[in-house]
Amino acid sequence: GMEHIDSYVFNKVEHIRFNSTVGRYVGYTEHGLKNAEAWNSDAGILGQEQAQLESYCKSHADILYSAILDKT
């Protein structure tokens, strides 16, 4: 399967990321943990990530897979 990671980096430090496998945000710093908690409890924000995943990754995956298959 595919995994979509959406990272939020500030000053070269990853603070928070959305991980499609677990379907939620994971925080890596104090600030990131607070945001992850807030964003995970907001269905609208989670829905936006899922929608982006559906539209972007699925269409690009088809293109990538066909390009890979063409070369094999």
mmCIF file of N, CA and C in Angstrom:
data_model
loop_
_atom_site.group_PDB
_atom_site.id
_atom_site.type_symbol
_atom_site.label_atom_id
_atom_site.label_comp_id
_atom_site.label_asym_id
_atom_site.label_seq_id
_atom_site.Cartn_x
_atom_site.Cartn_y
_atom_site.Cartn_z
ATOM 1 N N GLY A 1 0.822 -1.195 0.000
ATOM 2 C CA GLY A 1 0.000 0.000 0.000
ATOM 3 C C GLY A 1 0.860 1.249 0.000
ATOM 4 N N MET A 2 0.185 2.367 -0.085
ATOM 5 C CA MET A 2 0.859 3.660 -0.101
ATOM 6 C C MET A 2 0.689 4.343 1.229
ATOM 7 N N GLU A 3 1.672 5.154 1.585
ATOM 8 C CA GLU A 3 1.575 5.959 2.795
ATOM 9 C C GLU A 3 1.831 7.401 2.408
ATOM 10 N N HIS A 4 0.970 8.278 2.896
ATOM 11 C CA HIS A 4 1.102 9.707 2.626
ATOM 12 C C HIS A 4 1.540 10.379 3.919
ATOM 13 N N ILE A 5 2.653 11.109 3.853
ATOM 14 C CA ILE A 5 3.148 11.857 5.009
ATOM 15 C C ILE A 5 3.135 13.338 4.644
ATOM 16 N N ASP A 6 2.514 14.147 5.477
ATOM 17 C CA ASP A 6 2.473 15.588 5.264
ATOM 18 C C ASP A 6 3.190 16.222 6.456
ATOM 19 N N SER A 7 4.422 16.708 6.246
ATOM 20 C CA SER A 7 5.228 17.237 7.350
ATOM 21 C C SER A 7 5.165 18.754 7.410
ATOM 22 N N TYR A 8 5.149 19.278 8.622
ATOM 23 C CA TYR A 8 5.176 20.722 8.853
ATOM 24 C C TYR A 8 6.496 21.051 9.538
ATOM 25 N N VAL A 9 7.375 21.711 8.791
ATOM 26 C CA VAL A 9 8.733 21.973 9.263
ATOM 27 C C VAL A 9 8.925 23.481 9.421
ATOM 28 N N PHE A 10 9.516 23.870 10.540
ATOM 29 C CA PHE A 10 9.812 25.274 10.799
ATOM 30 C C PHE A 10 11.226 25.349 11.341
ATOM 31 N N ASN A 11 12.048 26.219 10.748
ATOM 32 C CA ASN A 11 13.463 26.308 11.149
ATOM 33 C C ASN A 11 14.146 24.943 11.127
ATOM 34 N N LYS A 12 13.873 24.170 10.077
ATOM 35 C CA LYS A 12 14.491 22.854 9.852
ATOM 36 C C LYS A 12 14.130 21.808 10.897
ATOM 37 N N VAL A 13 13.122 22.092 11.725
ATOM 38 C CA VAL A 13 12.674 21.114 12.726
ATOM 39 C C VAL A 13 11.258 20.680 12.350
ATOM 40 N N GLU A 14 11.063 19.369 12.280
ATOM 41 C CA GLU A 14 9.711 18.866 12.000
ATOM 42 C C GLU A 14 8.901 18.932 13.286
ATOM 43 N N HIS A 15 7.826 19.686 13.245
ATOM 44 C CA HIS A 15 6.998 19.870 14.431
ATOM 45 C C HIS A 15 5.813 18.910 14.460
ATOM 46 N N ILE A 16 5.268 18.666 13.285
ATOM 47 C CA ILE A 16 4.048 17.863 13.219
ATOM 48 C C ILE A 16 3.954 17.224 11.843
ATOM 49 N N ARG A 17 3.331 16.068 11.770
ATOM 50 C CA ARG A 17 3.099 15.454 10.461
ATOM 51 C C ARG A 17 1.758 14.734 10.487
ATOM 52 N N PHE A 18 1.158 14.696 9.294
ATOM 53 C CA PHE A 18 -0.045 13.881 9.116
ATOM 54 C C PHE A 18 0.411 12.570 8.494
ATOM 55 N N ASN A 19 0.009 11.473 9.091
ATOM 56 C CA ASN A 19 0.376 10.148 8.596
ATOM 57 C C ASN A 19 -0.899 9.429 8.164
ATOM 58 N N SER A 20 -0.990 9.116 6.869
ATOM 59 C CA SER A 20 -2.220 8.519 6.338
ATOM 60 C C SER A 20 -2.459 7.112 6.867
ATOM 61 N N THR A 21 -1.394 6.424 7.263
ATOM 62 C CA THR A 21 -1.559 5.054 7.753
ATOM 63 C C THR A 21 -2.331 5.041 9.066
ATOM 64 N N VAL A 22 -2.020 5.983 9.947
ATOM 65 C CA VAL A 22 -2.756 6.067 11.217
ATOM 66 C C VAL A 22 -3.936 7.028 11.108
ATOM 67 N N GLY A 23 -3.962 7.816 10.023
ATOM 68 C CA GLY A 23 -5.099 8.707 9.781
ATOM 69 C C GLY A 23 -5.186 9.873 10.745
ATOM 70 N N ARG A 24 -4.045 10.256 11.307
ATOM 71 C CA ARG A 24 -4.067 11.396 12.219
ATOM 72 C C ARG A 24 -2.716 12.102 12.239
ATOM 73 N N TYR A 25 -2.703 13.239 12.942
ATOM 74 C CA TYR A 25 -1.486 14.028 13.082
ATOM 75 C C TYR A 25 -0.664 13.519 14.253
ATOM 76 N N VAL A 26 0.653 13.591 14.092
ATOM 77 C CA VAL A 26 1.582 13.192 15.142
ATOM 78 C C VAL A 26 2.505 14.379 15.402
ATOM 79 N N GLY A 27 2.620 14.792 16.670
ATOM 80 C CA GLY A 27 3.484 15.911 17.029
ATOM 81 C C GLY A 27 4.843 15.425 17.492
ATOM 82 N N TYR A 28 5.867 16.220 17.197
ATOM 83 C CA TYR A 28 7.244 15.856 17.570
ATOM 84 C C TYR A 28 7.888 16.855 18.515
ATOM 85 N N THR A 29 7.272 18.011 18.689
ATOM 86 C CA THR A 29 7.775 19.018 19.620
ATOM 87 C C THR A 29 6.608 19.396 20.525
ATOM 88 N N GLU A 30 6.878 20.185 21.553
ATOM 89 C CA GLU A 30 5.811 20.611 22.461
ATOM 90 C C GLU A 30 4.706 21.325 21.682
ATOM 91 N N HIS A 31 5.126 22.233 20.799
ATOM 92 C CA HIS A 31 4.178 22.980 19.968
ATOM 93 C C HIS A 31 3.439 22.033 19.020
ATOM 94 N N GLY A 32 4.191 21.109 18.418
ATOM 95 C CA GLY A 32 3.597 20.143 17.494
ATOM 96 C C GLY A 32 2.587 19.232 18.166
ATOM 97 N N LEU A 33 2.907 18.816 19.396
ATOM 98 C CA LEU A 33 1.986 17.946 20.144
ATOM 99 C C LEU A 33 0.668 18.666 20.418
ATOM 100 N N LYS A 34 0.756 19.958 20.775
ATOM 101 C CA LYS A 34 -0.467 20.742 21.038
ATOM 102 C C LYS A 34 -1.297 20.867 19.766
ATOM 103 N N ASN A 35 -0.617 21.166 18.644
ATOM 104 C CA ASN A 35 -1.337 21.282 17.374
ATOM 105 C C ASN A 35 -1.943 19.944 16.969
ATOM 106 N N ALA A 36 -1.180 18.863 17.120
ATOM 107 C CA ALA A 36 -1.675 17.537 16.742
ATOM 108 C C ALA A 36 -2.958 17.215 17.504
ATOM 109 N N GLU A 37 -2.956 17.517 18.789
ATOM 110 C CA GLU A 37 -4.138 17.252 19.620
ATOM 111 C C GLU A 37 -5.343 18.043 19.107
ATOM 112 N N ALA A 38 -5.101 19.318 18.803
ATOM 113 C CA ALA A 38 -6.183 20.180 18.317
ATOM 114 C C ALA A 38 -6.665 19.739 16.946
ATOM 115 N N TRP A 39 -5.718 19.483 16.040
ATOM 116 C CA TRP A 39 -6.084 19.121 14.668
ATOM 117 C C TRP A 39 -6.751 17.754 14.605
ATOM 118 N N ASN A 40 -6.320 16.819 15.442
ATOM 119 C CA ASN A 40 -6.923 15.480 15.446
ATOM 120 C C ASN A 40 -8.360 15.522 15.937
ATOM 121 N N SER A 41 -8.701 16.519 16.748
ATOM 122 C CA SER A 41 -10.060 16.611 17.263
ATOM 123 C C SER A 41 -10.945 17.449 16.341
ATOM 124 N N ASP A 42 -10.367 17.945 15.244
ATOM 125 C CA ASP A 42 -11.111 18.760 14.282
ATOM 126 C C ASP A 42 -11.383 17.946 13.017
ATOM 127 N N ALA A 43 -12.607 17.481 12.886
ATOM 128 C CA ALA A 43 -12.974 16.617 11.753
ATOM 129 C C ALA A 43 -12.766 17.324 10.419
ATOM 130 N N GLY A 44 -12.944 18.645 10.388
ATOM 131 C CA GLY A 44 -12.768 19.411 9.153
ATOM 132 C C GLY A 44 -11.336 19.360 8.655
ATOM 133 N N ILE A 45 -10.391 19.522 9.577
ATOM 134 C CA ILE A 45 -8.966 19.498 9.200
ATOM 135 C C ILE A 45 -8.570 18.097 8.754
ATOM 136 N N LEU A 46 -9.001 17.086 9.508
ATOM 137 C CA LEU A 46 -8.690 15.705 9.120
ATOM 138 C C LEU A 46 -9.302 15.391 7.761
ATOM 139 N N GLY A 47 -10.504 15.877 7.538
ATOM 140 C CA GLY A 47 -11.191 15.649 6.262
ATOM 141 C C GLY A 47 -10.434 16.262 5.094
ATOM 142 N N GLN A 48 -9.861 17.452 5.322
ATOM 143 C CA GLN A 48 -9.082 18.118 4.265
ATOM 144 C C GLN A 48 -7.865 17.281 3.891
ATOM 145 N N GLU A 49 -7.180 16.738 4.899
ATOM 146 C CA GLU A 49 -6.010 15.906 4.620
ATOM 147 C C GLU A 49 -6.417 14.668 3.824
ATOM 148 N N GLN A 50 -7.513 14.033 4.239
ATOM 149 C CA GLN A 50 -7.973 12.831 3.552
ATOM 150 C C GLN A 50 -8.362 13.149 2.111
ATOM 151 N N ALA A 51 -9.007 14.301 1.906
ATOM 152 C CA ALA A 51 -9.415 14.700 0.559
ATOM 153 C C ALA A 51 -8.199 14.966 -0.321
ATOM 154 N N GLN A 52 -7.183 15.631 0.256
ATOM 155 C CA GLN A 52 -5.941 15.883 -0.485
ATOM 156 C C GLN A 52 -5.285 14.558 -0.859
ATOM 157 N N LEU A 53 -5.285 13.651 0.087
ATOM 158 C CA LEU A 53 -4.699 12.331 -0.139
ATOM 159 C C LEU A 53 -5.404 11.650 -1.308
ATOM 160 N N GLU A 54 -6.733 11.653 -1.266
ATOM 161 C CA GLU A 54 -7.517 11.013 -2.323
ATOM 162 C C GLU A 54 -7.223 11.627 -3.685
ATOM 163 N N SER A 55 -7.321 12.963 -3.773
ATOM 164 C CA SER A 55 -7.208 13.600 -5.087
ATOM 165 C C SER A 55 -5.774 13.590 -5.606
ATOM 166 N N TYR A 56 -4.816 13.907 -4.757
ATOM 167 C CA TYR A 56 -3.437 14.034 -5.226
ATOM 168 C C TYR A 56 -2.753 12.681 -5.378
ATOM 169 N N CYS A 57 -2.728 11.925 -4.309
ATOM 170 C CA CYS A 57 -1.947 10.683 -4.315
ATOM 171 C C CYS A 57 -2.517 9.639 -5.267
ATOM 172 N N LYS A 58 -3.819 9.479 -5.257
ATOM 173 C CA LYS A 58 -4.404 8.433 -6.090
ATOM 174 C C LYS A 58 -4.157 8.723 -7.573
ATOM 175 N N SER A 59 -4.352 9.975 -8.006
ATOM 176 C CA SER A 59 -4.151 10.285 -9.419
ATOM 177 C C SER A 59 -2.679 10.167 -9.800
ATOM 178 N N HIS A 60 -1.780 10.614 -8.921
ATOM 179 C CA HIS A 60 -0.355 10.519 -9.209
ATOM 180 C C HIS A 60 0.138 9.077 -9.142
ATOM 181 N N ALA A 61 -0.454 8.296 -8.274
ATOM 182 C CA ALA A 61 -0.053 6.892 -8.161
ATOM 183 C C ALA A 61 -0.332 6.166 -9.475
ATOM 184 N N ASP A 62 -1.496 6.442 -10.056
ATOM 185 C CA ASP A 62 -1.838 5.805 -11.330
ATOM 186 C C ASP A 62 -0.806 6.157 -12.400
ATOM 187 N N ILE A 63 -0.412 7.425 -12.436
ATOM 188 C CA ILE A 63 0.576 7.878 -13.423
ATOM 189 C C ILE A 63 1.925 7.208 -13.162
ATOM 190 N N LEU A 64 2.335 7.187 -11.880
ATOM 191 C CA LEU A 64 3.619 6.579 -11.524
ATOM 192 C C LEU A 64 3.633 5.092 -11.838
ATOM 193 N N TYR A 65 2.567 4.398 -11.453
ATOM 194 C CA TYR A 65 2.512 2.956 -11.688
ATOM 195 C C TYR A 65 2.555 2.638 -13.173
ATOM 196 N N SER A 66 1.824 3.409 -13.982
ATOM 197 C CA SER A 66 1.837 3.134 -15.419
ATOM 198 C C SER A 66 3.217 3.423 -16.005
ATOM 199 N N ALA A 67 3.907 4.457 -15.486
ATOM 200 C CA ALA A 67 5.255 4.778 -15.962
ATOM 201 C C ALA A 67 6.224 3.643 -15.588
ATOM 202 N N ILE A 68 6.060 3.109 -14.387
ATOM 203 C CA ILE A 68 6.924 2.013 -13.934
ATOM 204 C C ILE A 68 6.648 0.771 -14.780
ATOM 205 N N LEU A 69 5.380 0.477 -14.991
ATOM 206 C CA LEU A 69 5.002 -0.704 -15.757
ATOM 207 C C LEU A 69 5.504 -0.615 -17.205
ATOM 208 N N ASP A 70 5.470 0.592 -17.766
ATOM 209 C CA ASP A 70 5.956 0.788 -19.139
ATOM 210 C C ASP A 70 7.443 0.435 -19.272
ATOM 211 N N LYS A 71 8.186 0.645 -18.182
ATOM 212 C CA LYS A 71 9.634 0.425 -18.225
ATOM 213 C C LYS A 71 10.029 -1.034 -17.951
ATOM 214 N N THR A 72 9.085 -1.807 -17.419
ATOM 215 C CA THR A 72 9.435 -3.185 -17.053
ATOM 216 C C THR A 72 9.130 -4.156 -18.169
#
